[in-house]
Amino acid sequence: MSFNSLQDILKKASNTIPVKISIAVAEDKNVLEAIKSATNSNIISPILVGDSEKIKKILSDIKFKVNDNAIINICDSQLAVEKSVELVAERKASILMKGLVSTGELLKAVLNDKFDLKKPGLLSHLAIFESSYYHKLFGVTDAAMNIAPTLSEKVHLINNSVSIFNKLGVSVPKVAVLGPVETVNEKMGATIHAAIISSMNRRGQIKNCIVDGPLALDNAISKEAAEHKKISGEVAGNADILLAPDINSGNILYKSLNFLGGAKSAAIIVGAKVPIVLTSRSDDEKSKLMSIALAKIISE
């Protein structure tokens, strides 16, 4: 099945049996509001791990009722995180979600060998966007995790993103490796990486996708801009995935699309054996709901 909009993802996620989601240190109002929306939309069934007294107080404040057996009382943050991760490791939950805990503490537990959740490669952040200025859903990676990815790490980012787009019905995603210009410039490391990665794809070292770069953002998403600069190829103006040079540019692009471009988004951490939802306080309720829906589609 292919998805033409985030609403399609939400609809699909709402029309199947709810899956269990494990929330680490769940005493966070913003997170519990998102869980309430996702539960009411028939997407998930929550397991809330954390300080039960605080959790129940928030649940009362937001008028959200859950069964008592859906709350696991662990007041120690580290132990709560480990229990949440253990639940997905034992397949008692299909999705992991960050609550009132640092991203680093959560991912440290995910990467702990005793839970066996790590797949070969790298964990990375992928955001799926829907914009009125673009003709299809597209992804941006990495806006939140990998600070200055090396050449080999960028290959992992591509592979992670391609695997998600395959699950969304895009059999051969088109990947634009972004840079400030379309030509290789030895003073701009991003353009060198882009050229090498594109060559690796042509030689079959990066599979199941079509890669081109360096491409400036306008040429990656606008056929008109690409034609004006005489840039041809299958990716130009038609990219499914945008690979940012580093976290600075990725994060700026992510937030510009949301706060200036009016785009809608859903985002998850990929590269583990289960999808991980990390919502930001700046994300609106719709974005958080979409992120949980995306995680459910991926988990299936």
Tab-separated table of C-alpha atoms in Angstrom:
chain	number	residue	atom	x	y	z
A	1	MET	CA	0.000	0.000	0.000
A	2	SER	CA	1.275	3.469	-0.845
A	3	PHE	CA	0.450	6.602	1.107
A	4	ASN	CA	-0.197	9.940	-0.546
A	5	SER	CA	-0.660	11.934	2.661
A	6	LEU	CA	-0.126	11.760	6.394
A	7	GLN	CA	-3.878	11.409	6.691
A	8	ASP	CA	-3.588	8.143	4.752
A	9	ILE	CA	-1.083	6.915	7.338
A	10	LEU	CA	-3.372	7.978	10.173
A	11	LYS	CA	-6.361	6.279	8.551
A	12	LYS	CA	-4.458	3.021	8.022
A	13	ALA	CA	-3.131	3.073	11.595
A	14	SER	CA	-6.635	3.713	12.966
A	15	ASN	CA	-8.228	0.879	11.002
A	16	THR	CA	-6.170	-1.965	12.395
A	17	ILE	CA	-5.976	-3.574	15.831
A	18	PRO	CA	-4.285	-1.265	18.376
A	19	VAL	CA	-0.708	-2.181	19.264
A	20	LYS	CA	0.977	-1.820	22.637
A	21	ILE	CA	3.231	1.184	23.150
A	22	SER	CA	5.666	1.378	26.064
A	23	ILE	CA	6.225	4.905	27.416
A	24	ALA	CA	9.426	5.428	29.402
A	25	VAL	CA	8.966	7.730	32.421
A	26	ALA	CA	5.408	8.514	31.409
A	27	GLU	CA	4.703	11.369	33.831
A	28	ASP	CA	4.817	13.986	31.060
A	29	LYS	CA	1.649	15.921	30.211
A	30	ASN	CA	2.524	16.580	26.575
A	31	VAL	CA	3.308	12.925	25.962
A	32	LEU	CA	0.178	11.697	27.744
A	33	GLU	CA	-1.970	14.086	25.711
A	34	ALA	CA	-0.502	12.528	22.557
A	35	ILE	CA	-1.144	9.044	23.964
A	36	LYS	CA	-4.736	10.038	24.723
A	37	SER	CA	-5.276	11.142	21.116
A	38	ALA	CA	-3.673	7.985	19.728
A	39	THR	CA	-5.687	5.748	22.059
A	40	ASN	CA	-8.939	7.496	21.172
A	41	SER	CA	-8.027	7.054	17.489
A	42	ASN	CA	-7.721	3.282	17.988
A	43	ILE	CA	-4.019	3.342	17.122
A	44	ILE	CA	-2.376	2.115	20.322
A	45	SER	CA	-2.919	0.701	23.780
A	46	PRO	CA	-0.507	2.271	26.280
A	47	ILE	CA	1.739	0.832	28.962
A	48	LEU	CA	2.744	3.746	31.192
A	49	VAL	CA	5.981	3.163	33.096
A	50	GLY	CA	6.956	5.656	35.771
A	51	ASP	CA	5.790	7.331	38.968
A	52	SER	CA	2.187	6.141	39.192
A	53	GLU	CA	1.096	8.957	41.498
A	54	LYS	CA	2.307	11.609	39.073
A	55	ILE	CA	0.963	9.724	36.075
A	56	LYS	CA	-2.501	9.387	37.608
A	57	LYS	CA	-2.548	13.092	38.499
A	58	ILE	CA	-1.850	14.060	34.872
A	59	LEU	CA	-4.350	11.518	33.565
A	60	SER	CA	-6.993	13.092	35.801
A	61	ASP	CA	-6.063	16.600	34.640
A	62	ILE	CA	-6.408	15.690	30.949
A	63	LYS	CA	-9.495	13.504	31.557
A	64	PHE	CA	-7.927	10.327	30.225
A	65	LYS	CA	-8.816	6.998	31.833
A	66	VAL	CA	-6.670	3.898	31.566
A	67	ASN	CA	-6.853	0.581	33.365
A	68	ASP	CA	-4.736	0.341	36.504
A	69	ASN	CA	-2.837	-2.586	34.979
A	70	ALA	CA	-1.702	-0.228	32.185
A	71	ILE	CA	0.469	1.637	34.718
A	72	ILE	CA	3.728	0.168	36.020
A	73	ASN	CA	4.900	2.046	39.103
A	74	ILE	CA	8.662	2.650	38.995
A	75	CYS	CA	9.772	5.968	40.486
A	76	ASP	CA	13.455	5.651	39.631
A	77	SER	CA	14.009	7.133	36.158
A	78	GLN	CA	16.746	4.730	35.060
A	79	LEU	CA	14.819	1.673	36.198
A	80	ALA	CA	11.676	2.959	34.489
A	81	VAL	CA	13.568	3.359	31.227
A	82	GLU	CA	15.013	-0.134	31.475
A	83	LYS	CA	11.580	-1.607	32.185
A	84	SER	CA	10.077	0.214	29.201
A	85	VAL	CA	12.812	-1.074	26.917
A	86	GLU	CA	12.492	-4.558	28.386
A	87	LEU	CA	8.795	-4.584	27.453
A	88	VAL	CA	9.554	-4.060	23.761
A	89	ALA	CA	12.503	-6.445	23.901
A	90	GLU	CA	10.159	-9.148	25.222
A	91	ARG	CA	7.565	-8.233	22.563
A	92	LYS	CA	5.043	-7.146	25.151
A	93	ALA	CA	4.960	-3.825	23.289
A	94	SER	CA	5.582	-2.967	19.627
A	95	ILE	CA	6.602	0.691	19.966
A	96	LEU	CA	8.841	2.553	22.412
A	97	MET	CA	8.161	6.197	23.307
A	98	LYS	CA	10.188	8.731	25.257
A	99	GLY	CA	8.521	10.382	28.230
A	100	LEU	CA	10.071	12.656	30.847
A	101	VAL	CA	13.621	11.432	30.308
A	102	SER	CA	16.585	12.539	28.251
A	103	THR	CA	16.997	11.112	24.772
A	104	GLY	CA	20.505	9.966	25.701
A	105	GLU	CA	19.306	7.959	28.685
A	106	LEU	CA	16.608	6.254	26.645
A	107	LEU	CA	18.870	5.385	23.728
A	108	LYS	CA	21.590	4.110	26.070
A	109	ALA	CA	19.114	1.478	27.241
A	110	VAL	CA	18.028	0.708	23.669
A	111	LEU	CA	21.663	0.079	22.725
A	112	ASN	CA	22.327	-2.123	25.768
A	113	ASP	CA	23.274	-5.567	24.448
A	114	LYS	CA	21.150	-7.353	27.042
A	115	PHE	CA	17.961	-6.126	25.346
A	116	ASP	CA	19.089	-7.157	21.843
A	117	LEU	CA	17.217	-4.314	20.140
A	118	LYS	CA	20.113	-2.997	18.077
A	119	LYS	CA	20.228	-3.871	14.394
A	120	PRO	CA	23.453	-3.615	12.359
A	121	GLY	CA	24.121	-0.011	11.439
A	122	LEU	CA	23.152	3.201	13.100
A	123	LEU	CA	20.170	4.718	14.864
A	124	SER	CA	18.873	7.793	13.038
A	125	HIS	CA	16.042	10.305	12.973
A	126	LEU	CA	13.639	10.396	10.049
A	127	ALA	CA	10.867	12.945	9.598
A	128	ILE	CA	8.124	12.459	7.017
A	129	PHE	CA	6.666	15.697	5.665
A	130	GLU	CA	3.559	16.683	3.777
A	131	SER	CA	3.743	20.115	2.168
A	132	SER	CA	1.262	21.956	-0.011
A	133	TYR	CA	4.255	23.036	-2.097
A	134	TYR	CA	5.324	19.481	-2.982
A	135	HIS	CA	3.575	16.729	-4.874
A	136	LYS	CA	4.166	13.831	-2.471
A	137	LEU	CA	5.323	12.848	0.997
A	138	PHE	CA	9.059	13.217	1.535
A	139	GLY	CA	11.569	12.461	4.266
A	140	VAL	CA	14.307	14.492	5.944
A	141	THR	CA	17.222	12.853	7.752
A	142	ASP	CA	18.895	13.524	10.172
A	143	ALA	CA	17.497	16.448	12.136
A	144	ALA	CA	17.879	15.238	15.707
A	145	MET	CA	20.439	12.502	16.356
A	146	ASN	CA	23.612	12.288	14.314
A	147	ILE	CA	25.558	15.504	14.711
A	148	ALA	CA	28.190	15.347	11.983
A	149	PRO	CA	27.758	12.027	10.174
A	150	THR	CA	30.766	10.593	8.398
A	151	LEU	CA	30.580	9.235	4.879
A	152	SER	CA	29.865	5.697	6.089
A	153	GLU	CA	27.314	6.978	8.631
A	154	LYS	CA	25.467	8.834	5.867
A	155	VAL	CA	25.151	5.541	4.021
A	156	HIS	CA	23.480	4.119	7.138
A	157	LEU	CA	21.125	7.119	7.251
A	158	ILE	CA	20.127	6.414	3.660
A	159	ASN	CA	19.623	2.703	4.295
A	160	ASN	CA	17.465	3.388	7.367
A	161	SER	CA	15.327	5.884	5.481
A	162	VAL	CA	14.969	3.664	2.423
A	163	SER	CA	13.744	0.782	4.592
A	164	ILE	CA	10.997	3.004	6.026
A	165	PHE	CA	9.914	4.273	2.611
A	166	ASN	CA	9.769	0.664	1.400
A	167	LYS	CA	7.287	-0.018	4.214
A	168	LEU	CA	5.328	3.053	3.099
A	169	GLY	CA	4.968	1.564	-0.371
A	170	VAL	CA	7.829	3.308	-2.202
A	171	SER	CA	9.802	0.419	-3.694
A	172	VAL	CA	12.748	2.444	-5.038
A	173	PRO	CA	12.969	5.808	-3.200
A	174	LYS	CA	14.820	8.691	-4.802
A	175	VAL	CA	17.435	10.155	-2.461
A	176	ALA	CA	18.846	13.668	-2.804
A	177	VAL	CA	22.135	14.193	-0.987
A	178	LEU	CA	21.939	17.873	-0.152
A	179	GLY	CA	24.679	20.468	-0.352
A	180	PRO	CA	24.928	24.209	-0.859
A	181	VAL	CA	25.783	23.821	-4.560
A	182	GLU	CA	25.350	21.210	-7.291
A	183	THR	CA	29.019	20.800	-8.117
A	184	VAL	CA	31.856	19.244	-6.142
A	185	ASN	CA	33.875	21.822	-4.227
A	186	GLU	CA	36.849	20.590	-2.227
A	187	LYS	CA	36.233	23.314	0.373
A	188	MET	CA	32.708	21.979	0.973
A	189	GLY	CA	32.927	18.509	2.494
A	190	ALA	CA	29.219	17.888	1.983
A	191	THR	CA	29.626	18.052	-1.792
A	192	ILE	CA	32.473	15.522	-1.741
A	193	HIS	CA	30.432	13.116	0.383
A	194	ALA	CA	27.470	13.569	-1.945
A	195	ALA	CA	29.485	12.755	-5.054
A	196	ILE	CA	31.013	9.644	-3.480
A	197	ILE	CA	27.647	8.402	-2.184
A	198	SER	CA	26.078	8.909	-5.610
A	199	SER	CA	28.884	6.924	-7.195
A	200	MET	CA	28.482	4.153	-4.611
A	201	ASN	CA	24.814	3.908	-5.529
A	202	ARG	CA	25.565	3.649	-9.248
A	203	ARG	CA	28.066	0.867	-8.508
A	204	GLY	CA	25.529	-1.100	-6.474
A	205	GLN	CA	27.067	-0.421	-3.056
A	206	ILE	CA	23.882	1.331	-1.900
A	207	LYS	CA	20.867	-0.656	-3.008
A	208	ASN	CA	17.087	-0.347	-3.403
A	209	CYS	CA	17.154	3.381	-4.163
A	210	ILE	CA	18.333	5.998	-6.647
A	211	VAL	CA	20.806	8.511	-5.247
A	212	ASP	CA	21.957	11.821	-6.705
A	213	GLY	CA	24.032	14.622	-5.321
A	214	PRO	CA	25.232	17.084	-4.513
A	215	LEU	CA	21.901	18.784	-5.045
A	216	ALA	CA	20.907	22.097	-3.549
A	217	LEU	CA	17.481	21.984	-1.909
A	218	ASP	CA	15.728	23.841	-4.739
A	219	ASN	CA	16.972	21.390	-7.360
A	220	ALA	CA	16.022	18.395	-5.227
A	221	ILE	CA	12.368	19.427	-4.919
A	222	SER	CA	11.694	21.681	-7.923
A	223	LYS	CA	11.756	20.435	-11.518
A	224	GLU	CA	11.653	24.015	-12.712
A	225	ALA	CA	14.724	24.969	-10.676
A	226	ALA	CA	16.571	21.856	-11.829
A	227	GLU	CA	15.765	22.494	-15.490
A	228	HIS	CA	16.820	26.135	-15.141
A	229	LYS	CA	20.241	24.949	-13.976
A	230	LYS	CA	20.269	22.180	-16.595
A	231	ILE	CA	20.267	19.436	-13.962
A	232	SER	CA	18.699	16.210	-15.181
A	233	GLY	CA	18.170	12.795	-13.670
A	234	GLU	CA	15.444	10.898	-11.845
A	235	VAL	CA	15.997	12.547	-8.463
A	236	ALA	CA	16.053	16.244	-9.372
A	237	GLY	CA	12.685	17.797	-8.611
A	238	ASN	CA	11.290	14.457	-7.510
A	239	ALA	CA	13.162	13.405	-4.344
A	240	ASP	CA	11.552	11.128	-1.771
A	241	ILE	CA	14.322	11.503	0.800
A	242	LEU	CA	16.491	14.526	1.583
A	243	LEU	CA	19.797	13.672	3.269
A	244	ALA	CA	21.081	16.708	5.178
A	245	PRO	CA	24.843	17.289	5.467
A	246	ASP	CA	24.714	17.524	9.282
A	247	ILE	CA	22.386	18.067	12.213
A	248	ASN	CA	22.612	21.865	11.926
A	249	SER	CA	21.201	22.001	8.417
A	250	GLY	CA	18.839	19.094	9.051
A	251	ASN	CA	17.338	20.677	12.146
A	252	ILE	CA	16.977	24.085	10.490
A	253	LEU	CA	15.269	22.469	7.494
A	254	TYR	CA	12.969	20.444	9.772
A	255	LYS	CA	11.858	23.451	11.802
A	256	SER	CA	11.626	25.759	8.802
A	257	LEU	CA	9.244	23.353	7.102
A	258	ASN	CA	7.089	23.138	10.232
A	259	PHE	CA	7.098	26.717	11.471
A	260	LEU	CA	7.555	28.780	8.291
A	261	GLY	CA	6.458	26.443	5.513
A	262	GLY	CA	3.273	25.201	7.146
A	263	ALA	CA	4.156	21.569	6.495
A	264	LYS	CA	2.737	18.680	8.499
A	265	SER	CA	5.129	16.078	9.840
A	266	ALA	CA	5.651	12.794	11.645
A	267	ALA	CA	9.013	11.677	12.986
A	268	ILE	CA	10.578	8.572	14.502
A	269	ILE	CA	13.940	7.090	15.416
A	270	VAL	CA	14.788	4.146	13.160
A	271	GLY	CA	17.551	1.562	13.080
A	272	ALA	CA	16.430	-0.464	16.119
A	273	LYS	CA	14.207	-3.547	16.011
A	274	VAL	CA	11.242	-1.391	17.063
A	275	PRO	CA	10.339	2.181	16.085
A	276	ILE	CA	11.008	4.817	18.734
A	277	VAL	CA	8.833	7.917	19.125
A	278	LEU	CA	10.494	11.046	20.493
A	279	THR	CA	8.156	14.010	20.438
A	280	SER	CA	9.314	17.562	21.081
A	281	ARG	CA	7.405	20.003	23.235
A	282	SER	CA	7.364	22.303	20.208
A	283	ASP	CA	5.573	19.659	18.111
A	284	ASP	CA	1.851	20.281	17.873
A	285	GLU	CA	-0.646	17.612	18.923
A	286	LYS	CA	-1.318	16.583	15.321
A	287	SER	CA	2.385	15.977	14.684
A	288	LYS	CA	2.684	13.841	17.810
A	289	LEU	CA	-0.358	11.811	16.807
A	290	MET	CA	1.031	11.344	13.292
A	291	SER	CA	4.385	10.207	14.719
A	292	ILE	CA	2.690	7.502	16.768
A	293	ALA	CA	0.612	6.469	13.727
A	294	LEU	CA	3.778	6.275	11.589
A	295	ALA	CA	5.476	4.156	14.235
A	296	LYS	CA	2.537	1.755	14.207
A	297	ILE	CA	2.646	1.393	10.400
A	298	ILE	CA	6.396	0.699	10.612
A	299	SER	CA	5.988	-1.788	13.473
A	300	GLU	CA	3.535	-3.819	11.394
